[in-house]
Short mmCIF file of N, CA and C in Angstrom, two decimals:
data_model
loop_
_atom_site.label_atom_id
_atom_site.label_comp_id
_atom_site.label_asym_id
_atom_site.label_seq_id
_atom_site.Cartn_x
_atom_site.Cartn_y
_atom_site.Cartn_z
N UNK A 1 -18.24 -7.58 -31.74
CA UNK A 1 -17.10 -8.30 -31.22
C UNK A 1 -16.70 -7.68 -29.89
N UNK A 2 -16.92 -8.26 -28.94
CA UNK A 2 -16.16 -8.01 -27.67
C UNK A 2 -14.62 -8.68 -27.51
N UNK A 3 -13.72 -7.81 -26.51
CA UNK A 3 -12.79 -7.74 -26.08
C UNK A 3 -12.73 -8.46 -24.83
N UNK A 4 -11.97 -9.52 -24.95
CA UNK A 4 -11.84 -10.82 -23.99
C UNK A 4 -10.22 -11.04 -23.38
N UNK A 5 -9.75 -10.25 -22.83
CA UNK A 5 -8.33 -10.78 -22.38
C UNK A 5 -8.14 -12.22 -21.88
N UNK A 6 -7.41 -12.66 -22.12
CA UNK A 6 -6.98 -13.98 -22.01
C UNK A 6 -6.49 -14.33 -20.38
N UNK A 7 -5.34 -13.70 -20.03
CA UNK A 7 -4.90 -12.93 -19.00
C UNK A 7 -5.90 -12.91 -17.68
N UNK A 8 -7.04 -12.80 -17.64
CA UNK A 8 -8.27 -11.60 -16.85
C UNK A 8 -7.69 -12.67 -15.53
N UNK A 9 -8.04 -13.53 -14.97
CA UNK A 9 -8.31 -14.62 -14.25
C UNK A 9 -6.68 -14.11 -13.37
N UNK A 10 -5.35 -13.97 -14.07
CA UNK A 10 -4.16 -13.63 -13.38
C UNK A 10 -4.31 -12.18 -13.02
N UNK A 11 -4.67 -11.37 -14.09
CA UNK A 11 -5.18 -9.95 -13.37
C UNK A 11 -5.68 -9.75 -12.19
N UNK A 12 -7.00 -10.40 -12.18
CA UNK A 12 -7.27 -10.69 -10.99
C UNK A 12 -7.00 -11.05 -9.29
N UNK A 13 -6.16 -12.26 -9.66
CA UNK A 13 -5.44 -13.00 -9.06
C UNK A 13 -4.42 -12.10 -8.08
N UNK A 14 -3.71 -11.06 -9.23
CA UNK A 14 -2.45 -10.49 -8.97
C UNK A 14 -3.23 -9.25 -8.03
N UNK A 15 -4.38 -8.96 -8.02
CA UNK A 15 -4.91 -7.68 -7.82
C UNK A 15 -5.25 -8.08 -6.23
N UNK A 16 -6.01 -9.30 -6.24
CA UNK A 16 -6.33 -9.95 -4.52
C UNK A 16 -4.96 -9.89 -3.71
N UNK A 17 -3.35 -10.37 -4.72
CA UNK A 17 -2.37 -10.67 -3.97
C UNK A 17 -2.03 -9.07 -3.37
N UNK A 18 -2.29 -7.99 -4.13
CA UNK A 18 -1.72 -6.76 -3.61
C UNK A 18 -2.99 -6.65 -2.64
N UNK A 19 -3.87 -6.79 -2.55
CA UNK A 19 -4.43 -6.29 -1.31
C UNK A 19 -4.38 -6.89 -0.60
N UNK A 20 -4.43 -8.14 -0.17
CA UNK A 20 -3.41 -9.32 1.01
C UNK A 20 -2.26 -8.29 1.09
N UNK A 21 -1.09 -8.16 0.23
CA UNK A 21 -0.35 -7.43 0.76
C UNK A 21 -0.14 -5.63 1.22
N UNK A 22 -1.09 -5.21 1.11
CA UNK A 22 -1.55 -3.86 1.58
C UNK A 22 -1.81 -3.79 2.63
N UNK A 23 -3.18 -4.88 3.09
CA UNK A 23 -3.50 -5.64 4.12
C UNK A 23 -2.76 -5.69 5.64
N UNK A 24 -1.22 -6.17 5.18
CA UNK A 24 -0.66 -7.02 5.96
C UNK A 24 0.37 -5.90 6.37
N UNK A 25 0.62 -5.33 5.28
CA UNK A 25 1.47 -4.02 5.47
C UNK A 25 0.95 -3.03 6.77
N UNK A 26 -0.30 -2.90 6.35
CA UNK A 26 -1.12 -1.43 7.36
C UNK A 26 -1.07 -2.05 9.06
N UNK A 27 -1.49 -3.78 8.87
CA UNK A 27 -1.34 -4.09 10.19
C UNK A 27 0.11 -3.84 10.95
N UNK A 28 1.05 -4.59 10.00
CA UNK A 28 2.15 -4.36 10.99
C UNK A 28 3.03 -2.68 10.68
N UNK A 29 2.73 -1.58 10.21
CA UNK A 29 2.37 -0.37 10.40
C UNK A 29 1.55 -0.15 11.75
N UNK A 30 0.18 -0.57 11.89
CA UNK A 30 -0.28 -0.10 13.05
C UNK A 30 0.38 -0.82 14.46
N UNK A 31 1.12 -1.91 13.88
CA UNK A 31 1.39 -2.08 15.19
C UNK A 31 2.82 -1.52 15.71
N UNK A 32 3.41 -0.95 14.80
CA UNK A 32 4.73 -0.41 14.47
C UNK A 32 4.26 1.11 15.84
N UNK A 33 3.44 1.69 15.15
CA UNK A 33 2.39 2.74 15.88
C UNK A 33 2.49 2.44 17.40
N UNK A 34 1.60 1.42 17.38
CA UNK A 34 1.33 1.15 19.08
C UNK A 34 2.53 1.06 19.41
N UNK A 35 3.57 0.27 18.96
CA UNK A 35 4.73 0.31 19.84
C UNK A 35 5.13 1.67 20.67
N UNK A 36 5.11 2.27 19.35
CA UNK A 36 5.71 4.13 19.62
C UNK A 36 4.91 4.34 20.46
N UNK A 37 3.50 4.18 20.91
CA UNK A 37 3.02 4.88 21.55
C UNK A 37 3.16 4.61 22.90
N UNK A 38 3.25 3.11 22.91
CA UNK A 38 4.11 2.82 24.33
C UNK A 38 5.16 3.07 25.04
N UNK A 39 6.23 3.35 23.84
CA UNK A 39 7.27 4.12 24.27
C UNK A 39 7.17 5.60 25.11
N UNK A 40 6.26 6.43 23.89
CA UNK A 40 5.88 7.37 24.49
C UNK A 40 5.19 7.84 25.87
N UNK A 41 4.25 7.18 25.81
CA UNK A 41 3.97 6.79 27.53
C UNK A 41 5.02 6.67 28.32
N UNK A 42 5.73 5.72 28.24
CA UNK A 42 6.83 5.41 29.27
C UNK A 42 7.71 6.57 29.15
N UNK A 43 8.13 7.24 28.35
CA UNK A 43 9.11 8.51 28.26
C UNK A 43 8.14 9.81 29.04
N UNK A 44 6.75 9.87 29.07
CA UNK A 44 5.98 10.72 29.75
C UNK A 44 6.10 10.91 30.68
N UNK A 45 5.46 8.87 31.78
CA UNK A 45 5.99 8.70 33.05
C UNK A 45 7.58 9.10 33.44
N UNK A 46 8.39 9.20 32.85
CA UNK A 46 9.81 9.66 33.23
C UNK A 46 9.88 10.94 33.46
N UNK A 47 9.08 11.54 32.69
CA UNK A 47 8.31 13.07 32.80
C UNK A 47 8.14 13.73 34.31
N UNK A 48 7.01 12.60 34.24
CA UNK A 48 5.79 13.17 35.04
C UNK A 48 6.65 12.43 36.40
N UNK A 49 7.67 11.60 36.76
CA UNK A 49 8.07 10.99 37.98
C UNK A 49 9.53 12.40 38.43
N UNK A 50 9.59 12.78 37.10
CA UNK A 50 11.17 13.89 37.89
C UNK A 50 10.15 15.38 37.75
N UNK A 51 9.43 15.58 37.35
CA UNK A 51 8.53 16.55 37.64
C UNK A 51 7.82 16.49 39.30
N UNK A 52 7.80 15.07 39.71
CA UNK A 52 7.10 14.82 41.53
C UNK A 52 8.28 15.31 42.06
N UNK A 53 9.42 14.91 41.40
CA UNK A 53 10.75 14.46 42.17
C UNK A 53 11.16 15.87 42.44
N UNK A 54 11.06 16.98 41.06
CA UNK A 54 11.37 18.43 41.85
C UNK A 54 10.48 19.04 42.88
N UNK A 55 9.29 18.31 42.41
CA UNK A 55 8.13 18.92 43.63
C UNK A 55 8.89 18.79 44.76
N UNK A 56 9.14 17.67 45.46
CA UNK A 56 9.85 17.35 46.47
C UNK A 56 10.32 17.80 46.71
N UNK A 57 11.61 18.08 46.39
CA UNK A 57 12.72 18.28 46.73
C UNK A 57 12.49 20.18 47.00
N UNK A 58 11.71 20.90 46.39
CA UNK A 58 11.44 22.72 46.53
C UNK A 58 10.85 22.55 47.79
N UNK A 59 9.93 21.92 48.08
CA UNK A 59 8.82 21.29 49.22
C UNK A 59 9.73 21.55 50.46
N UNK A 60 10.71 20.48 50.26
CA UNK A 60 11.72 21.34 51.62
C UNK A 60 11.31 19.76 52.35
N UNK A 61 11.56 19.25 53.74
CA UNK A 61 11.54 18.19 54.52
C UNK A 61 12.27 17.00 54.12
N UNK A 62 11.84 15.68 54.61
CA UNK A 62 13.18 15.05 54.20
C UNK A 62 12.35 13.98 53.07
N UNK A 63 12.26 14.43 51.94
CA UNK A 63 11.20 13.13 51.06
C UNK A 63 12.25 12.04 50.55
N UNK A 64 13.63 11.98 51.26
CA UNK A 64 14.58 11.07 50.46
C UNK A 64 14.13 9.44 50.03
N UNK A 65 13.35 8.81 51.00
CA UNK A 65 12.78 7.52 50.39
C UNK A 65 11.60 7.66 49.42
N UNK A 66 10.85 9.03 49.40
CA UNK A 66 10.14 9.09 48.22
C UNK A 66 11.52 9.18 46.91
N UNK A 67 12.15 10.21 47.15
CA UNK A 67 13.24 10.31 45.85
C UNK A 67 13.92 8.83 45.30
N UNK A 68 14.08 8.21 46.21
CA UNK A 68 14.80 7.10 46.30
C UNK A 68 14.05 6.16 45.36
N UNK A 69 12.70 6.11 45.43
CA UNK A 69 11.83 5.28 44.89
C UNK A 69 11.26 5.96 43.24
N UNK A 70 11.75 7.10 43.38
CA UNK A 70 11.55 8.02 41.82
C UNK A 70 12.41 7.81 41.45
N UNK A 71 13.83 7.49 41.90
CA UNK A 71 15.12 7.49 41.15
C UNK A 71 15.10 5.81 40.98
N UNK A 72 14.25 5.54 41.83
CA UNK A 72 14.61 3.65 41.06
C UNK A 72 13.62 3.19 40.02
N UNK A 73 12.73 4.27 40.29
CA UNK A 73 11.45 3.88 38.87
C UNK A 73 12.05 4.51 37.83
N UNK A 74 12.94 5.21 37.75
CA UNK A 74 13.36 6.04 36.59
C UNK A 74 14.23 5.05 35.45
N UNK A 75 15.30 4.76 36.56
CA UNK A 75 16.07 3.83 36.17
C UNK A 75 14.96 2.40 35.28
N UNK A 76 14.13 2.20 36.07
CA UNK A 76 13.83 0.77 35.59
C UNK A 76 13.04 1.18 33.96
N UNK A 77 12.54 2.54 34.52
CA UNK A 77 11.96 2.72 32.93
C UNK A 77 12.82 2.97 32.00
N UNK A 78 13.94 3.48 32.26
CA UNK A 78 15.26 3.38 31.28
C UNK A 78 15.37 2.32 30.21
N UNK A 79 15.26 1.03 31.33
CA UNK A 79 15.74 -0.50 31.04
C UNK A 79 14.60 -0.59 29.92
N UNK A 80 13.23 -0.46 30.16
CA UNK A 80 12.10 -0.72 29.69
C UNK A 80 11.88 -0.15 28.38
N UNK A 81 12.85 1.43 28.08
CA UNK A 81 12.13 1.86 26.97
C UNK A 81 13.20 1.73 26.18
N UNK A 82 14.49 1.00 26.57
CA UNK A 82 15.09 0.47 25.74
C UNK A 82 14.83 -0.91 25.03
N UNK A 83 14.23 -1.55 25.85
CA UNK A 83 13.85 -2.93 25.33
C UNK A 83 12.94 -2.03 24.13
N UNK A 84 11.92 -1.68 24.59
CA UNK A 84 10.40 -0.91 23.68
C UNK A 84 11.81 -0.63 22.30
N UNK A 85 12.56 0.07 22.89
CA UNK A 85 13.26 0.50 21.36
C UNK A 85 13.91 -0.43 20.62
N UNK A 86 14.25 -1.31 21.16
CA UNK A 86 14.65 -2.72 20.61
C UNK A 86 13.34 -2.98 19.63
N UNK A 87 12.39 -2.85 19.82
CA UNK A 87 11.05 -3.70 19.80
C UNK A 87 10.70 -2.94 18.77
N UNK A 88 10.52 -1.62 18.59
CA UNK A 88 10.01 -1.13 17.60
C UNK A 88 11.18 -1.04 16.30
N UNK A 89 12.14 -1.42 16.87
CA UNK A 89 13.52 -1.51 15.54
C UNK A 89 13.07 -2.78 14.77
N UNK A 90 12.84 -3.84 15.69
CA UNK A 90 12.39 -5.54 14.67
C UNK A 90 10.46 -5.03 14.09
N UNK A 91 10.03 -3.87 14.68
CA UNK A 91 8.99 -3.68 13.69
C UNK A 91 9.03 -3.15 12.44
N UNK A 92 9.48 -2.37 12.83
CA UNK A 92 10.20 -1.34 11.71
C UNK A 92 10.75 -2.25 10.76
N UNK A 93 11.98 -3.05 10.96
CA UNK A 93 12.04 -4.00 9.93
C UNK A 93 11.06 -4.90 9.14
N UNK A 94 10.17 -5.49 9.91
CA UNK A 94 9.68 -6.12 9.70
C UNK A 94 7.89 -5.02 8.53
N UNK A 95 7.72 -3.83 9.02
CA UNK A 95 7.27 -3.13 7.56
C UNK A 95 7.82 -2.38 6.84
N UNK A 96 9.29 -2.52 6.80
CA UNK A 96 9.74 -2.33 5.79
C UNK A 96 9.66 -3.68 4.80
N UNK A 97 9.98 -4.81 5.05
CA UNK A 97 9.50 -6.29 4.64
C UNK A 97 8.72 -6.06 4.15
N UNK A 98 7.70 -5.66 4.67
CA UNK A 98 6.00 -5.91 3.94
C UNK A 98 5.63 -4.63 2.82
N UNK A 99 6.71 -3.20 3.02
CA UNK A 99 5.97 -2.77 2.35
C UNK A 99 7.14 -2.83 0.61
N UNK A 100 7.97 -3.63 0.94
CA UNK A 100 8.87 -4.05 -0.36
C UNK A 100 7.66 -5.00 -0.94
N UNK A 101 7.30 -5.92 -0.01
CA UNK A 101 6.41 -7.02 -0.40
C UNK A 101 5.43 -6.67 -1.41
N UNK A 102 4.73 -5.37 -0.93
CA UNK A 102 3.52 -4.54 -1.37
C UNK A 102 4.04 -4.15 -2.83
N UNK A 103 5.13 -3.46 -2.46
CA UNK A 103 5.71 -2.48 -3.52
C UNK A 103 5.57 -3.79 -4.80
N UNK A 104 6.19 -4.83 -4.64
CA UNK A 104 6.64 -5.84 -5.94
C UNK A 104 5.22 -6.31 -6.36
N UNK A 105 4.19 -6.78 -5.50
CA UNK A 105 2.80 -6.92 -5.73
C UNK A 105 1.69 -6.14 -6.35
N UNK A 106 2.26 -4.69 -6.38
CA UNK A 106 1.42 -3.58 -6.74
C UNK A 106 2.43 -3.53 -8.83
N UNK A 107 3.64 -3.65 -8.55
CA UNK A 107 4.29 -3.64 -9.81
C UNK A 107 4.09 -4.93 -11.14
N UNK A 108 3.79 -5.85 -9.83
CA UNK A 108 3.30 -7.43 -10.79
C UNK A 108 1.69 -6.31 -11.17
N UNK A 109 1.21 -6.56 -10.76
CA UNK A 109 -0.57 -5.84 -11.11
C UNK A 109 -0.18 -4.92 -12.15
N UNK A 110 0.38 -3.63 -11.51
CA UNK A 110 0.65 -2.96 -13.13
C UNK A 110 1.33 -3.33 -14.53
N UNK A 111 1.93 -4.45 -14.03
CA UNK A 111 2.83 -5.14 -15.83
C UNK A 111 0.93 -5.48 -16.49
N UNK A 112 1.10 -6.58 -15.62
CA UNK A 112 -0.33 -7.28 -15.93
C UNK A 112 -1.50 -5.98 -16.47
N UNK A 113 -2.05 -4.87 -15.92
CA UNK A 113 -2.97 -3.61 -16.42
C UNK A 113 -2.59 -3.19 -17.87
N UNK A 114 -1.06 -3.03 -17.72
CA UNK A 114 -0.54 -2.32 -18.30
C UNK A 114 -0.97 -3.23 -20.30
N UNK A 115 -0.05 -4.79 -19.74
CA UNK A 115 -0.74 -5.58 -21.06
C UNK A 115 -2.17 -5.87 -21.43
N UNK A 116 -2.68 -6.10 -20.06
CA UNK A 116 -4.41 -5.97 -20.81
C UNK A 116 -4.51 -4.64 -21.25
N UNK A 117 -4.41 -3.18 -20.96
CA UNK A 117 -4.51 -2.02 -21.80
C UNK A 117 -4.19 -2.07 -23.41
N UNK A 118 -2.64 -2.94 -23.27
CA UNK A 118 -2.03 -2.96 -24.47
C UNK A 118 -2.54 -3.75 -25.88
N UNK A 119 -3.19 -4.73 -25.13
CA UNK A 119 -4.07 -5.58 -25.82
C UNK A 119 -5.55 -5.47 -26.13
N UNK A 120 -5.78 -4.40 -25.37
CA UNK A 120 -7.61 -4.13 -25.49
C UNK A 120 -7.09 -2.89 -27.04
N UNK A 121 -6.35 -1.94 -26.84
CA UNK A 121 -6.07 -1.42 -27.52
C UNK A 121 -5.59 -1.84 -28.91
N UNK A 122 -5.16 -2.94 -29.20
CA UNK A 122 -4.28 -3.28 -30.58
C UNK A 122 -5.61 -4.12 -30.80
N UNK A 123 -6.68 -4.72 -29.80
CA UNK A 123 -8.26 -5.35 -30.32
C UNK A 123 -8.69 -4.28 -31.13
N UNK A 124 -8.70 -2.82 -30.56
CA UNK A 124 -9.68 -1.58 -30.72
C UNK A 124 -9.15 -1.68 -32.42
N UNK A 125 -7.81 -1.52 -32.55
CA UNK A 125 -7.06 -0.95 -33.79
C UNK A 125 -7.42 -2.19 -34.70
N UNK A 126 -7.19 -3.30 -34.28
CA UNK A 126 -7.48 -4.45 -35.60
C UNK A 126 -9.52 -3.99 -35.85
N UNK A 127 -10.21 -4.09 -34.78
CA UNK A 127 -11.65 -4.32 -34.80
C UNK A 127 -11.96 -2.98 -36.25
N UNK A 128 -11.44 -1.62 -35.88
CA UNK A 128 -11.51 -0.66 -36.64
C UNK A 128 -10.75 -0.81 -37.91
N UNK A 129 -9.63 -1.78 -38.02
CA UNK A 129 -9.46 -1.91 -39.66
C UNK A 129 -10.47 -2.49 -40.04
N UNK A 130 -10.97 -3.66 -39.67
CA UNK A 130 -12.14 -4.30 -39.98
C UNK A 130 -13.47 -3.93 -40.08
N UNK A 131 -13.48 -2.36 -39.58
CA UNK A 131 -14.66 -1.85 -39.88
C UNK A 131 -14.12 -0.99 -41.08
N UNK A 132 -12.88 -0.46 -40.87
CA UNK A 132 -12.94 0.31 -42.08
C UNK A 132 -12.40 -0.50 -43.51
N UNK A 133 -11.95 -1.68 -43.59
CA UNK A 133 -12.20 -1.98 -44.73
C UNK A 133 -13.98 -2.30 -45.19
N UNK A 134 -14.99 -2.98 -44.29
CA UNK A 134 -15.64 -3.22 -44.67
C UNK A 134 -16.74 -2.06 -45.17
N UNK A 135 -15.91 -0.81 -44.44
CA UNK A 135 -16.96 0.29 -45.01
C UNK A 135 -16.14 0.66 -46.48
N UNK A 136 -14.96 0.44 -46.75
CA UNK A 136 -14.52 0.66 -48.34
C UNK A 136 -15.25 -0.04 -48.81
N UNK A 137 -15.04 -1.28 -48.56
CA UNK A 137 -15.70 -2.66 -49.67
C UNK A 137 -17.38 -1.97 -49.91
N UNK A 138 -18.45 -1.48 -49.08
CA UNK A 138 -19.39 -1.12 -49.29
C UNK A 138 -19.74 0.31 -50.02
N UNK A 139 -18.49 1.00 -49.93
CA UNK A 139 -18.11 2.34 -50.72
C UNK A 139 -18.35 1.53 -52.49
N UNK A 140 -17.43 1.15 -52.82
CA UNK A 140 -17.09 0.33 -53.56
C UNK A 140 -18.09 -0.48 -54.36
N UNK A 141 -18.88 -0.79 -53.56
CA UNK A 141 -20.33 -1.85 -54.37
C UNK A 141 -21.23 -0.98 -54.29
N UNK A 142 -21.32 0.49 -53.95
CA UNK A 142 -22.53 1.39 -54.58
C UNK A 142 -21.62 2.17 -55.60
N UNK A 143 -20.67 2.19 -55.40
CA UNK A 143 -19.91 2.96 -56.75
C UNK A 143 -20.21 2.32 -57.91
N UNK A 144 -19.71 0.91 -57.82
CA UNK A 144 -20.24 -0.38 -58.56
C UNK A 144 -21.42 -0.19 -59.44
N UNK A 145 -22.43 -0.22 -58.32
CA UNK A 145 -23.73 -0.55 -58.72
C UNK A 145 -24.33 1.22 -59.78
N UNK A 146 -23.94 2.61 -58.54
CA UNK A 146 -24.17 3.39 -59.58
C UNK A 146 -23.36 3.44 -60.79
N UNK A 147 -22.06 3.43 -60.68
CA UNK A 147 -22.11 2.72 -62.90
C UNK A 147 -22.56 2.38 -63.36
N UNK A 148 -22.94 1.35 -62.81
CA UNK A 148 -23.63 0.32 -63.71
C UNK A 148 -24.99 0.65 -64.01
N UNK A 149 -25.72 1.83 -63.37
CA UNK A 149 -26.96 2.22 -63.57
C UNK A 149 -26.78 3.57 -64.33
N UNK A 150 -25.68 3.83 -64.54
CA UNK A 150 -25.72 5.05 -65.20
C UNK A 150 -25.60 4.43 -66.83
N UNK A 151 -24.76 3.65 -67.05
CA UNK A 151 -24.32 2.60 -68.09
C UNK A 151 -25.54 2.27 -68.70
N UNK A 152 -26.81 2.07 -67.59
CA UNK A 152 -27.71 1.24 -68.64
C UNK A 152 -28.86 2.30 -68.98
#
């Protein structure tokens, strides 16, 4: 006698839906990533533009329209890595979304494991009464039979 869950076909089912949603999770994770990393860049260049800007200015002469043009790129990257931070806040939301999504998809799969376990198991326990009565009943008909040969 084999063990046939009834179930198998939704098991299944439920198991494709968590990896669609694992899937979908890691992407907008990685893109959560790239955002940051764009940010980061742009917070570098802010770096690396007031790092020219002291060069300058130790340098000595008059670099004021170079400064002028470091102090207006500075500013604009200001503007820029605030938007970026805007941007990675609606990502961020948006995998936290996906990984609730995941989370409820991975919990449907385990109810579902959890009852096919529950049910392969109470198969195991009925299949084994059924073996062990039928090994009494055969206890039983050589007990039988040696009486009855001792008898005659």
């Amino acid at each position: 006698m084999k063990f046939l869950f009834r179930l198998e076909k939704v098991l299944q089912h439920r198991k494709r839906l968590e990896i669609l949603a694992q899937k979908d999770f890691y992407e907008a994770d990685e893109k959560k990533r790239q955002a940051i990393d764009v940010m980061d860049e742009m917070i570098n260049e802010i770096s690396k533009a007031r790092q020219r800007a002291f060069t300058l200015q130790t340098h000595g002469g008059k670099p004021q329209r170079e400064l002028a043009d470091i102090d207006q790129f500075i500013k604009g990257q200001d503007v820029r890595i605030e938007i970026q931070r805007s941007k990675v806040k609606e990502i961020e939301k948006i995998v936290e979304a996906k990984r609730e999504i995941l989370q409820q998809k991975a919990i449907d799969y385990k109810i579902m494991d959890k009852l096919k376990d529950k049910k392969k198991n109470e198969f195991l326990s009925e299949v084994s009464k059924i073996e062990q009565k039928n090994s009494d009943e055969q206890s039983s008909i050589r007990m039988f039979y040696k009486e009855k040969e001792k008898g005659s």
